[in-house]
XYZ file of C-alpha atoms in Angstrom:
189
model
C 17.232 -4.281 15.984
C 15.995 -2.035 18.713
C 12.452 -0.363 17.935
C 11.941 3.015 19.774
C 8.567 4.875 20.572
C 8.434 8.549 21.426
C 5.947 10.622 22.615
C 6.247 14.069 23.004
C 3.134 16.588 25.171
C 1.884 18.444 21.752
C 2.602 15.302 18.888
C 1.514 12.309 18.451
C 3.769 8.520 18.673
C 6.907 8.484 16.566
C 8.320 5.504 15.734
C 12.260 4.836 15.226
C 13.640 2.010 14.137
C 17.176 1.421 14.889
C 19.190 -0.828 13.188
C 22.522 -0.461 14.446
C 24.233 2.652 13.455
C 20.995 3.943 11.377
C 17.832 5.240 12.648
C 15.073 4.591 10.539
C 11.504 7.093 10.981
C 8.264 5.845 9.922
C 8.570 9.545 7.886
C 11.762 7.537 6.052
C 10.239 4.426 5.163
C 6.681 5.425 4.336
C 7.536 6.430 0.556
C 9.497 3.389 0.084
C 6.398 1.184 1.058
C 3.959 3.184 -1.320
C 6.126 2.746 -4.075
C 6.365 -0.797 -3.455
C 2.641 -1.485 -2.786
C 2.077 0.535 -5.469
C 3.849 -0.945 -8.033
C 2.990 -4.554 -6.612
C -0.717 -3.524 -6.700
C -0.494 -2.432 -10.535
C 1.690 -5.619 -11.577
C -1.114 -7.662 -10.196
C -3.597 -5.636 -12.426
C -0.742 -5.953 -15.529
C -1.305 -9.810 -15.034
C -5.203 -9.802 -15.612
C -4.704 -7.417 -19.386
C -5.462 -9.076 -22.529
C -2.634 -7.594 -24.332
C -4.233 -8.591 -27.873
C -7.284 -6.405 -26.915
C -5.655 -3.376 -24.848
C -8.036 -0.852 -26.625
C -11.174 -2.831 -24.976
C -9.416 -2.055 -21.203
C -8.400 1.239 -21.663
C -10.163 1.750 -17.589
C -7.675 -0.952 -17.033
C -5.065 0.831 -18.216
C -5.912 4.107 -16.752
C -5.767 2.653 -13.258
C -2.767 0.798 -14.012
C -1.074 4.108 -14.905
C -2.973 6.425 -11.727
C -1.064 3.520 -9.615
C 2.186 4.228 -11.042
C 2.122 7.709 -11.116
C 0.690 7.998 -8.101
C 3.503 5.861 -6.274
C 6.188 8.924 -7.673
C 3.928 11.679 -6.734
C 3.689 10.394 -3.458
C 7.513 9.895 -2.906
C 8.187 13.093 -4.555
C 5.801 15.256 -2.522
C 7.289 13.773 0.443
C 10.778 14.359 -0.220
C 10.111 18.334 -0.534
C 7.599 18.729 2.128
C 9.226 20.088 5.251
C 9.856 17.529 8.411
C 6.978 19.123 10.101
C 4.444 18.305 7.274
C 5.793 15.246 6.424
C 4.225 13.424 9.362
C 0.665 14.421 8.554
C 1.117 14.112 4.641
C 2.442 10.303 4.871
C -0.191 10.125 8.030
C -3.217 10.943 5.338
C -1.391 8.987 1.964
C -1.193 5.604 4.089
C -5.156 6.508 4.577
C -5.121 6.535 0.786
C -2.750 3.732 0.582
C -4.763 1.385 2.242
C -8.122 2.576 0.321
C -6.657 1.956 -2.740
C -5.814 -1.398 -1.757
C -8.854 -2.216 -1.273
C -10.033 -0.937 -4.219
C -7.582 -2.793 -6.441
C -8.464 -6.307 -4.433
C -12.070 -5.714 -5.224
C -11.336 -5.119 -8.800
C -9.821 -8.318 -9.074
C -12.339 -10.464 -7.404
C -10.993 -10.702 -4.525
C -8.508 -13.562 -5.366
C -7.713 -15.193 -1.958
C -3.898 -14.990 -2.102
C -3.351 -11.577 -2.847
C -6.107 -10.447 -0.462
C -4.347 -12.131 2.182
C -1.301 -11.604 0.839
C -2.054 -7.215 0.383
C -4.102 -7.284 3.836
C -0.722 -8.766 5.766
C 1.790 -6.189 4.304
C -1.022 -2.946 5.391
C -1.277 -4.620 8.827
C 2.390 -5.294 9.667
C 3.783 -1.510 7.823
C 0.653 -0.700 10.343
C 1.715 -2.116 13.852
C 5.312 -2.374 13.030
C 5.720 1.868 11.659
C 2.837 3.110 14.140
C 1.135 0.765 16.778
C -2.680 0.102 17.617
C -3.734 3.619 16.392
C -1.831 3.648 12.330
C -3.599 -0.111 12.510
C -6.797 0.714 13.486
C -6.677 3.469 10.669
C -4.845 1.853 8.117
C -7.535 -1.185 8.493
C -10.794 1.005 8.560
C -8.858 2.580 5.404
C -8.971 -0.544 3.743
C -12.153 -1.926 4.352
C -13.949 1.352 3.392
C -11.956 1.090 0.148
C -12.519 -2.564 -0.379
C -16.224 -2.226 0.690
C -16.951 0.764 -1.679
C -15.387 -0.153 -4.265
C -16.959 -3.958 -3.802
C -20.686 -2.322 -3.663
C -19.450 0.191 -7.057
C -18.411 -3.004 -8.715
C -21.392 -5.070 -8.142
C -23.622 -2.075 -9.469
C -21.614 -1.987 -12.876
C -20.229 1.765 -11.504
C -16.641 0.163 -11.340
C -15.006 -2.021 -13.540
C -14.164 -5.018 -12.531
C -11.195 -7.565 -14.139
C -12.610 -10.878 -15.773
C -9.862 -13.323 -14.652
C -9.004 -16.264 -16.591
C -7.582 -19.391 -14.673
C -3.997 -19.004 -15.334
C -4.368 -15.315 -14.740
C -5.264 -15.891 -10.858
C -2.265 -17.928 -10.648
C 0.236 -15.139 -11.994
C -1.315 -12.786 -9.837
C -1.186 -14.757 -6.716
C 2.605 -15.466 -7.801
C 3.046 -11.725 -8.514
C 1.837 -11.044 -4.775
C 3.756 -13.225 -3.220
C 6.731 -11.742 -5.246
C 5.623 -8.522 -3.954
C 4.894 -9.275 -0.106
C 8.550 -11.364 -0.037
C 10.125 -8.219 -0.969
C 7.998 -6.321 1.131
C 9.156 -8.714 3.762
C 12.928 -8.736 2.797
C 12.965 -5.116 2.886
C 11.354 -4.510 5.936
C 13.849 -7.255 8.005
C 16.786 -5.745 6.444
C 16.236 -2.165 7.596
């Protein structure tokens, strides 16, 4: 696998990856890593519901469902944008990506293994899709998510998910599920 950076006078970096016969843009692979993170981040919220008292976490369940929806929005938007806006609108959603994140991790309590776990996969779709810059971006992203939403939480503004024992375990085996794939995907492209 041969990883290619171009740089043109009037836009910024673009990353190819090429694997072979396929080239792979960071434009190509972006929706495919918001779905997954996406989807990864709500499972790990699915494993803290009480499903005997679902009516009690209906903020639970909104969230849950934002995160889902807004993993097909995302891939859908960027599928019918035009190449030229494509770049910028997956530019601003990892922003968002990465936020939101951070704001899942803080709802949680900031269980160790997924925090590490959700923090590895933003910095290596970071340096691997976009160098220094998409890293230093994608990690101020995150902390301003995970910071916010850490100070909302702590003043009752933000609800936060009461965690029994077995719970953290599911959802630090549900993250590693979900980085391994991350992982898998990433080495096979």
């Amino acid at each position: 696998m041969r990883i290619n950076h171009t740089n043109t006078a009037n836009a910024a970096p673009q990353t190819v990856v090429d694997n072979g016969n396929q080239m792979i843009s960071e434009q190509a692979r972006s929706p495919y890593y918001r779905s997954l993170i996406c989807v990864a981040a709500a499972g790990s919220l699915t494993s803290g519901l009480n499903f005997s008292a679902l009516a009690g976490q209906l903020s639970h369940l909104i969230l849950i469902t934002c995160l889902l929806i807004y993993a097909v929005a995302g891939f859908r938007i960027c599928r019918q944008a035009s190449s030229d806006q494509v770049k910028q609108l997956n530019r601003y959603l990892n922003y968002f990506d990465s936020s939101v994140i951070g704001v899942v991790l803080a709802m949680t309590g900031l269980q160790i293994i997924p925090t590490i776990l959700f923090f590895a996969m933003i910095q290596h779709n970071a340096l691997i899709l976009g160098g220094t810059r998409k890293w230093l971006e994608d990690t101020v992203a995150f902390c301003f998510g995970l910071g916010g939403s850490l100070a909302l939480v702590s003043q009752g503004m933000l609800p936060q998910f009461k965690l029994a024992e077995s719970v953290g375990q599911d959802l630090s085996v549900i993250s590693l599920i979900a980085a391994g794939a991350y992982f898998v995907i990433c080495a096979r492209q």
